Tab-separated table of C-alpha atoms in Angstrom:
chain	number	residue	atom	x	y	z
A	1	MET	CA	50.337	-28.529	-32.854
A	2	LYS	CA	47.241	-27.371	-34.197
A	3	ASN	CA	45.396	-24.144	-33.707
A	4	ASN	CA	42.062	-24.419	-32.753
A	5	GLU	CA	39.696	-21.641	-34.135
A	6	LYS	CA	36.600	-20.798	-31.619
A	7	THR	CA	34.207	-18.190	-32.166
A	8	VAL	CA	33.156	-16.007	-29.098
A	9	ARG	CA	29.738	-14.063	-29.457
A	10	GLU	CA	29.398	-11.527	-27.239
A	11	PRO	CA	25.761	-11.002	-25.598
A	12	LEU	CA	23.207	-9.365	-27.458
A	13	PHE	CA	22.472	-6.979	-24.636
A	14	HIS	CA	23.848	-6.726	-21.008
A	15	ILE	CA	21.657	-5.387	-17.881
A	16	THR	CA	23.056	-3.285	-15.488
A	17	LYS	CA	21.908	-1.309	-12.454
A	18	ARG	CA	21.498	2.254	-12.938
A	19	ALA	CA	23.834	4.642	-10.476
A	20	SER	CA	21.401	7.232	-10.678
A	21	ILE	CA	18.307	8.786	-12.668
A	22	PRO	CA	17.276	11.980	-13.704
A	23	LEU	CA	13.454	12.919	-12.199
A	24	TRP	CA	12.208	13.670	-15.214
A	25	LYS	CA	13.646	10.739	-16.757
A	26	SER	CA	11.843	8.597	-14.953
A	27	TRP	CA	8.542	9.866	-14.708
A	28	LEU	CA	8.675	10.252	-18.856
A	29	ILE	CA	9.196	6.125	-18.497
A	30	ARG	CA	6.019	5.930	-16.320
A	31	LEU	CA	4.224	8.106	-18.472
A	32	ILE	CA	5.010	5.982	-21.525
A	33	ALA	CA	4.021	3.146	-19.587
A	34	VAL	CA	0.703	4.013	-18.921
A	35	VAL	CA	0.324	5.571	-22.562
A	36	ALA	CA	1.650	2.050	-23.557
A	37	ALA	CA	-0.900	0.223	-21.337
A	38	VAL	CA	-3.998	2.258	-22.342
A	39	LEU	CA	-3.067	1.392	-26.017
A	40	ILE	CA	-3.144	-2.489	-25.484
A	41	SER	CA	-6.196	-1.958	-22.842
A	42	SER	CA	-7.681	-0.007	-25.904
A	43	LEU	CA	-7.015	-2.809	-28.728
A	44	LEU	CA	-8.106	-5.913	-26.198
A	45	ILE	CA	-11.155	-3.877	-25.906
A	46	VAL	CA	-12.002	-3.247	-29.356
A	47	VAL	CA	-11.429	-7.227	-30.284
A	48	ILE	CA	-12.650	-9.014	-27.355
A	49	THR	CA	-15.930	-6.624	-26.778
A	50	GLY	CA	-16.291	-4.277	-30.020
A	51	ARG	CA	-16.932	-1.223	-27.732
A	52	ASN	CA	-15.551	2.441	-27.921
A	53	PRO	CA	-12.308	2.294	-26.036
A	54	PHE	CA	-13.343	5.754	-24.473
A	55	GLU	CA	-16.549	4.501	-22.959
A	56	ILE	CA	-14.706	1.945	-21.083
A	57	PHE	CA	-12.058	4.704	-19.551
A	58	ALA	CA	-14.632	6.402	-19.322
A	59	SER	CA	-16.609	4.165	-16.829
A	60	ILE	CA	-13.192	3.668	-14.702
A	61	PHE	CA	-13.461	7.918	-14.345
A	62	HIS	CA	-17.171	7.709	-13.129
A	63	GLY	CA	-16.147	4.988	-11.213
A	64	ALA	CA	-14.180	7.206	-8.918
A	65	PHE	CA	-16.136	10.004	-9.280
A	66	GLY	CA	-19.682	9.649	-10.386
A	67	ASN	CA	-21.526	10.536	-13.358
A	68	PRO	CA	-23.362	13.814	-13.520
A	69	LYS	CA	-25.785	12.450	-15.903
A	70	LYS	CA	-26.563	9.424	-14.039
A	71	GLN	CA	-26.452	10.675	-10.252
A	72	SER	CA	-27.609	13.575	-8.526
A	73	ALA	CA	-24.972	17.041	-7.863
A	74	SER	CA	-25.264	14.911	-4.075
A	75	GLY	CA	-24.497	11.725	-4.854
A	76	VAL	CA	-21.745	12.578	-7.039
A	77	ALA	CA	-20.379	14.354	-4.201
A	78	SER	CA	-20.852	11.837	-1.905
A	79	LEU	CA	-19.084	9.812	-4.219
A	80	ARG	CA	-15.328	12.362	-4.705
A	81	TRP	CA	-15.266	12.064	-1.018
A	82	GLN	CA	-15.403	8.022	-0.524
A	83	THR	CA	-12.554	8.247	-2.955
A	84	LEU	CA	-10.597	10.722	-1.075
A	85	GLN	CA	-11.628	8.710	1.840
A	86	GLU	CA	-10.493	5.527	0.788
A	87	THR	CA	-7.469	7.195	-0.892
A	88	ALA	CA	-6.320	8.422	2.876
A	89	ILE	CA	-7.059	5.008	4.879
A	90	LEU	CA	-5.203	3.265	2.154
A	91	LEU	CA	-2.085	5.853	1.899
A	92	SER	CA	-2.105	5.920	5.913
A	93	ILE	CA	-1.886	2.155	5.624
A	94	ALA	CA	1.044	2.707	3.566
A	95	LEU	CA	2.585	4.960	5.667
A	96	ALA	CA	2.364	2.744	8.300
A	97	VAL	CA	4.650	0.211	6.515
A	98	THR	CA	6.842	2.724	5.188
A	99	PRO	CA	9.668	2.848	8.000
A	100	ALA	CA	10.115	-1.111	8.241
A	101	PHE	CA	10.446	-1.199	4.483
A	102	LYS	CA	13.036	0.937	4.302
A	103	MET	CA	14.747	-0.177	6.788
A	104	LYS	CA	14.162	-4.085	4.859
A	105	PHE	CA	12.227	-5.046	7.669
A	106	TRP	CA	9.393	-6.762	5.446
A	107	ASN	CA	6.376	-5.847	7.214
A	108	ILE	CA	3.474	-7.915	5.318
A	109	GLY	CA	1.858	-7.790	8.639
A	110	ALA	CA	-0.063	-4.116	8.588
A	111	GLU	CA	-3.429	-5.909	7.931
A	112	GLY	CA	-3.209	-7.842	10.899
A	113	GLN	CA	-1.975	-4.602	12.849
A	114	VAL	CA	-5.261	-2.279	12.137
A	115	LEU	CA	-7.627	-5.464	12.514
A	116	ILE	CA	-6.222	-6.236	16.280
A	117	SER	CA	-6.219	-2.256	17.093
A	118	SER	CA	-10.302	-1.851	15.516
A	119	LEU	CA	-10.899	-4.859	17.994
A	120	ILE	CA	-9.297	-3.235	20.677
A	121	THR	CA	-10.497	-0.085	20.163
A	122	ALA	CA	-14.232	-1.852	19.746
A	123	VAL	CA	-13.911	-3.640	23.146
A	124	ILE	CA	-12.993	-0.555	24.560
A	125	ALA	CA	-16.356	1.029	23.212
A	126	GLY	CA	-18.124	-1.697	24.042
A	127	TYR	CA	-17.278	-2.506	27.294
A	128	LEU	CA	-16.688	0.957	29.040
A	129	GLY	CA	-18.336	3.025	26.672
A	130	MET	CA	-21.946	2.935	28.438
A	131	ALA	CA	-20.369	3.956	31.838
A	132	MET	CA	-18.286	6.670	30.098
A	133	SER	CA	-20.800	8.573	27.772
A	134	THR	CA	-22.887	10.204	30.609
A	135	THR	CA	-20.844	13.311	30.893
A	136	GLU	CA	-19.457	15.369	28.008
A	137	PHE	CA	-16.255	15.024	30.002
A	138	GLY	CA	-16.250	11.148	29.739
A	139	LYS	CA	-17.426	10.941	26.283
A	140	VAL	CA	-13.735	13.119	25.460
A	141	MET	CA	-11.819	10.091	27.647
A	142	LEU	CA	-13.493	7.315	25.835
A	143	VAL	CA	-12.376	9.150	22.895
A	144	ILE	CA	-8.980	9.492	24.041
A	145	LEU	CA	-8.906	6.114	25.666
A	146	MET	CA	-10.069	3.778	21.963
A	147	ILE	CA	-7.195	5.606	20.295
A	148	LEU	CA	-4.542	5.083	22.585
A	149	GLY	CA	-5.823	1.905	23.163
A	150	GLY	CA	-6.272	1.368	19.396
A	151	MET	CA	-2.469	2.616	19.003
A	152	VAL	CA	-1.276	0.503	22.039
A	153	ALA	CA	-2.378	-2.376	20.391
A	154	GLY	CA	-1.013	-2.297	17.052
A	155	ILE	CA	2.167	-1.564	18.640
A	156	ILE	CA	2.378	-4.994	20.260
A	157	TRP	CA	1.467	-6.910	17.338
A	158	ALA	CA	4.080	-5.301	14.706
A	159	VAL	CA	7.194	-5.080	18.107
A	160	ILE	CA	6.237	-9.080	18.732
A	161	PRO	CA	7.964	-10.186	14.856
A	162	ALA	CA	10.624	-7.519	15.490
A	163	ILE	CA	11.504	-8.712	19.053
A	164	PHE	CA	11.781	-12.487	17.286
A	165	LYS	CA	13.581	-10.614	14.297
A	166	ALA	CA	15.718	-8.882	16.594
A	167	LYS	CA	16.850	-11.789	19.013
A	168	PHE	CA	16.424	-14.872	16.909
A	169	ASN	CA	16.790	-13.644	13.421
A	170	THR	CA	13.180	-14.811	12.669
A	171	ASN	CA	12.041	-14.800	9.244
A	172	GLU	CA	9.538	-11.754	9.263
A	173	THR	CA	7.877	-12.029	6.278
A	174	LEU	CA	6.677	-15.220	7.166
A	175	PHE	CA	5.899	-13.920	10.792
A	176	THR	CA	4.167	-11.053	10.021
A	177	LEU	CA	1.877	-12.638	7.561
A	178	MET	CA	1.025	-15.316	9.913
A	179	MET	CA	0.298	-12.598	12.640
A	180	ASN	CA	-2.822	-11.434	10.729
A	181	TYR	CA	-4.236	-15.214	10.792
A	182	ILE	CA	-4.163	-14.677	14.339
A	183	ALA	CA	-5.972	-11.449	14.233
A	184	ILE	CA	-8.395	-12.758	12.066
A	185	SER	CA	-9.226	-15.567	14.366
A	186	LEU	CA	-9.457	-12.980	17.870
A	187	VAL	CA	-12.017	-10.662	16.044
A	188	ASN	CA	-14.424	-13.557	15.150
A	189	PHE	CA	-14.435	-14.865	18.421
A	190	PHE	CA	-14.889	-11.734	20.272
A	191	LEU	CA	-17.482	-10.942	17.407
A	192	LYS	CA	-19.542	-14.308	17.492
A	193	THR	CA	-19.359	-14.108	21.686
A	194	TRP	CA	-20.646	-10.888	21.314
A	195	ASP	CA	-23.767	-11.337	18.903
A	196	PRO	CA	-23.192	-14.929	17.901
A	197	ALA	CA	-26.129	-14.272	14.603
A	198	HIS	CA	-24.168	-11.974	13.312
A	199	LYS	CA	-20.982	-11.284	12.052
A	200	GLN	CA	-20.521	-7.199	12.574
A	201	TYR	CA	-20.379	-5.611	15.937
A	202	ASN	CA	-22.109	-2.059	15.535
A	203	LEU	CA	-20.936	0.282	18.029
A	204	VAL	CA	-23.121	2.327	20.064
A	205	ASN	CA	-20.854	4.272	22.354
A	206	GLY	CA	-17.500	5.962	21.354
A	207	LYS	CA	-18.511	7.901	17.887
A	208	PHE	CA	-15.678	10.097	17.137
A	209	PRO	CA	-16.656	13.566	16.457
A	210	GLU	CA	-16.663	14.752	13.389
A	211	LEU	CA	-14.918	17.269	10.821
A	212	GLY	CA	-16.914	18.964	8.777
A	213	ASN	CA	-17.878	15.796	7.683
A	214	SER	CA	-17.917	12.371	8.068
A	215	PHE	CA	-15.102	11.878	5.856
A	216	LEU	CA	-12.754	14.382	6.556
A	217	ALA	CA	-10.917	12.804	9.428
A	218	ILE	CA	-9.066	10.511	8.472
A	219	ILE	CA	-7.575	13.121	4.991
A	220	ILE	CA	-6.691	15.434	7.297
A	221	VAL	CA	-4.868	12.729	9.520
A	222	SER	CA	-3.532	11.038	6.275
A	223	LEU	CA	-2.059	14.339	5.550
A	224	VAL	CA	-0.316	15.408	8.983
A	225	LEU	CA	0.599	11.504	9.306
A	226	THR	CA	2.555	12.211	5.569
A	227	ALA	CA	4.121	15.454	6.395
A	228	PHE	CA	5.244	14.138	9.955
A	229	LEU	CA	7.251	11.149	8.389
A	230	TYR	CA	8.476	12.502	5.680
A	231	ILE	CA	10.113	14.982	7.867
A	232	TYR	CA	11.096	11.748	10.007
A	233	LEU	CA	12.442	9.739	7.462
A	234	ARG	CA	14.725	12.792	5.919
A	235	PHE	CA	15.360	15.182	8.413
A	236	THR	CA	15.919	13.488	11.414
A	237	LYS	CA	18.437	11.378	13.157
A	238	HIS	CA	16.059	8.488	13.487
A	239	GLY	CA	15.387	8.279	9.892
A	240	TYR	CA	19.046	8.672	8.956
A	241	GLU	CA	19.471	5.689	11.373
A	242	ILE	CA	16.803	3.745	9.349
A	243	SER	CA	18.272	4.143	6.243
A	244	VAL	CA	21.873	3.450	7.124
A	245	VAL	CA	20.831	-0.256	8.684
A	246	GLY	CA	18.015	-0.534	5.514
A	247	GLU	CA	21.643	-0.054	3.398
A	248	SER	CA	23.762	-2.530	5.403
A	249	LYS	CA	23.244	-3.893	8.403
A	250	ASN	CA	27.464	-4.249	8.998
A	251	THR	CA	27.894	-0.570	8.522
A	252	ALA	CA	25.020	0.197	10.821
A	253	LYS	CA	27.087	-2.166	13.052
A	254	TYR	CA	30.886	-0.316	11.958
A	255	ILE	CA	29.393	3.236	12.995
A	256	GLY	CA	28.008	1.841	16.839
A	257	LEU	CA	24.344	1.674	15.836
A	258	SER	CA	22.415	-1.076	17.846
A	259	VAL	CA	20.484	-3.000	14.839
A	260	LYS	CA	18.006	-4.603	17.327
A	261	LYS	CA	17.199	-1.412	18.781
A	262	VAL	CA	16.326	0.309	15.464
A	263	THR	CA	14.907	-2.523	14.631
A	264	ILE	CA	12.211	-3.147	17.653
A	265	ARG	CA	12.056	1.387	17.603
A	266	THR	CA	10.863	1.421	14.038
A	267	LEU	CA	8.050	-0.969	14.393
A	268	MET	CA	6.926	0.704	17.004
A	269	LEU	CA	6.455	3.669	15.092
A	270	SER	CA	5.272	1.324	11.906
A	271	GLY	CA	2.585	-0.432	14.582
A	272	ALA	CA	1.876	2.965	16.261
A	273	ILE	CA	0.198	4.796	13.269
A	274	SER	CA	-1.258	1.080	12.251
A	275	GLY	CA	-3.360	1.598	15.664
A	276	LEU	CA	-4.696	5.039	14.682
A	277	VAL	CA	-5.835	3.965	11.824
A	278	GLY	CA	-7.804	0.966	12.879
A	279	ALA	CA	-9.684	3.106	15.862
A	280	MET	CA	-9.839	5.646	13.055
A	281	LEU	CA	-11.780	2.982	11.242
A	282	VAL	CA	-13.931	1.833	14.307
A	283	GLY	CA	-14.912	5.410	15.958
A	284	SER	CA	-14.654	7.231	12.723
A	285	ILE	CA	-15.192	5.665	9.252
A	286	LYS	CA	-17.178	2.584	9.629
A	287	LEU	CA	-18.529	2.539	13.482
A	288	SER	CA	-18.883	-0.816	12.993
A	289	LEU	CA	-16.433	-3.944	13.913
A	290	SER	CA	-15.801	-6.960	11.232
A	291	ASP	CA	-13.012	-9.564	10.411
A	292	GLY	CA	-13.513	-7.390	6.743
A	293	ILE	CA	-13.011	-4.025	8.212
A	294	VAL	CA	-9.507	-3.659	6.491
A	295	GLY	CA	-10.501	-4.373	3.421
A	296	GLY	CA	-7.591	-6.309	1.935
A	297	TYR	CA	-5.652	-2.781	2.100
A	298	GLY	CA	-3.067	-4.087	4.410
A	299	PHE	CA	-1.817	-5.937	1.376
A	300	THR	CA	-2.548	-3.143	-1.300
A	301	ALA	CA	-0.539	-0.981	1.036
A	302	ILE	CA	2.682	-2.903	0.306
A	303	LEU	CA	2.153	-1.765	-3.540
A	304	VAL	CA	1.289	1.744	-2.801
A	305	SER	CA	5.132	2.100	-0.695
A	306	TRP	CA	6.961	0.507	-3.072
A	307	LEU	CA	5.641	2.436	-6.137
A	308	ALA	CA	6.510	5.464	-4.149
A	309	LYS	CA	10.082	4.053	-3.745
A	310	PHE	CA	8.603	4.494	-0.036
A	311	ASN	CA	8.815	8.371	-0.500
A	312	PRO	CA	5.686	9.395	1.767
A	313	LEU	CA	4.646	12.593	-0.691
A	314	PHE	CA	4.821	10.385	-3.898
A	315	MET	CA	2.309	7.770	-1.731
A	316	ILE	CA	-0.524	10.620	-1.984
A	317	LEU	CA	-0.207	9.952	-5.871
A	318	THR	CA	0.045	6.280	-5.727
A	319	ALA	CA	-2.299	5.636	-3.645
A	320	PHE	CA	-4.839	7.607	-5.069
A	321	LEU	CA	-3.755	5.429	-8.551
A	322	VAL	CA	-5.215	2.293	-6.879
A	323	ILE	CA	-8.212	3.397	-5.772
A	324	PHE	CA	-9.011	4.961	-9.000
A	325	PHE	CA	-8.426	2.007	-10.680
A	326	GLN	CA	-9.935	0.218	-7.823
A	327	LYS	CA	-13.567	2.004	-7.808
A	328	GLY	CA	-13.293	2.233	-11.692
A	329	SER	CA	-13.023	-1.607	-12.061
A	330	TYR	CA	-16.652	-2.120	-10.000
A	331	GLN	CA	-17.729	0.512	-12.199
A	332	LEU	CA	-17.085	-1.611	-15.528
A	333	ALA	CA	-18.157	-4.849	-13.683
A	334	ASP	CA	-21.186	-3.597	-13.311
A	335	ASP	CA	-21.397	-2.111	-16.991
A	336	PHE	CA	-20.144	-5.139	-18.712
A	337	SER	CA	-23.061	-7.269	-17.160
A	338	LYS	CA	-25.761	-4.982	-19.085
A	339	TYR	CA	-23.752	-6.196	-22.466
A	340	ASN	CA	-23.467	-9.749	-21.805
A	341	ILE	CA	-19.744	-9.162	-21.245
A	342	SER	CA	-18.171	-10.987	-18.036
A	343	LYS	CA	-17.601	-8.804	-15.512
A	344	ASP	CA	-14.245	-10.256	-14.824
A	345	PHE	CA	-12.911	-8.244	-18.049
A	346	GLY	CA	-12.750	-4.763	-16.257
A	347	ASP	CA	-9.992	-6.415	-13.788
A	348	ILE	CA	-8.228	-7.805	-16.657
A	349	ILE	CA	-8.305	-4.121	-17.983
A	350	VAL	CA	-6.874	-2.743	-14.768
A	351	GLY	CA	-4.132	-5.754	-13.980
A	352	ILE	CA	-3.043	-4.404	-17.296
A	353	ILE	CA	-2.349	-0.930	-16.585
A	354	PHE	CA	-1.265	-1.947	-12.641
A	355	LEU	CA	1.591	-4.702	-14.735
A	356	PHE	CA	2.608	-2.059	-17.270
A	357	ILE	CA	2.753	0.868	-14.231
A	358	ILE	CA	4.725	-2.032	-11.880
A	359	ALA	CA	7.063	-3.090	-14.879
A	360	CYS	CA	8.313	0.547	-15.765
A	361	GLU	CA	10.130	0.249	-12.380
A	362	PHE	CA	12.726	-1.891	-13.523
A	363	PHE	CA	13.352	0.414	-16.989
A	364	ILE	CA	13.888	2.983	-13.866
A	365	THR	CA	16.221	0.948	-11.710
A	366	TYR	CA	18.357	-0.991	-14.775
A	367	SER	CA	19.116	0.316	-18.240
A	368	ILE	CA	19.594	-1.993	-20.887
A	369	LYS	CA	22.451	-1.684	-23.186
A	370	PHE	CA	23.048	-3.244	-26.974
A	371	ASN	CA	26.094	-4.404	-27.735
A	372	LYS	CA	27.462	-4.881	-31.690
A	373	ARG	CA	27.751	-8.450	-32.542
A	374	LYS	CA	31.139	-9.406	-32.843
A	375	LYS	CA	33.346	-12.662	-33.796
A	376	GLU	CA	36.553	-13.393	-32.518
A	377	GLU	CA	39.141	-15.817	-33.503
A	378	VAL	CA	40.418	-17.388	-29.963
A	379	LYS	CA	43.522	-19.562	-30.635
A	380	ASP	CA	44.283	-22.736	-27.803
């Protein structure tokens, strides 16, 4: 029988998951991604708008921190406080979804959990506020009731899909997502009941006391929550159980953990943090209720948590980064309108930067190994 010769070609490269990567190397990859994003964005700015790229990036910076040449000192300071406050709100919501994500329970319902907490907080202030605000003791009790009510509402809203997941193995992604729309409908129902002519309920009673200024309270709360969650996830028995369940449910069962119990308990924690944020939004930050009070941060928080690899300390940086570029894109939209350039171009620039930042995580998780092309003869 005659031998047949075949040429076997090895692939040019193959992708392997890294067992680990030094911290300095992971941050070097991120730095390279940011530099590449800035260079490509700069080239795009020059080609499309003909403007100096440094002017564009200066607009992004001024959008987050203010332009001293255009604003008074008090205006710049106020804008900086707003940036820090919005960072704290986003950070707090990201902290709320992190325990569930670390357990690989994909909680997409933070938006609804915060929103339903805001609703219950406003209901307590609206129906009990006048009666309880007649004395100083009553005012303090009202604030406590609003915070507790918001946290209980957040827990209930988070635990419902957790119970269904634990008992019936339902899809938590769809379940929590759909509950967002139920929360929005409930808020709109109450708003129309209270005042059909308006889409917003303004708080009359139950305003939380200020700590120095109106921005500081949520900043302090977010930092306390960050420290608490870092310790909880890293050094406590419950944090260890969350990690085990996230790595392998079969392993968790093998060592005697109750996956159902851990799931429900973890979502109670997520709901409690979401509830605290909802109470703060109504009682301390917005001083009102609307169906857009969360501002989409429940979804943006997913990006913040994921970019930080579910590390609460790193989330401070990723939350700030998201808010920085978000506010910068608003400033770009205003500046571009003066030069007859589409406002959407600012979003494109910010989108490119985020795309590179997110894509670089692939190179941190995986390595690409190139092979030398070899020809082998295979005889049949």
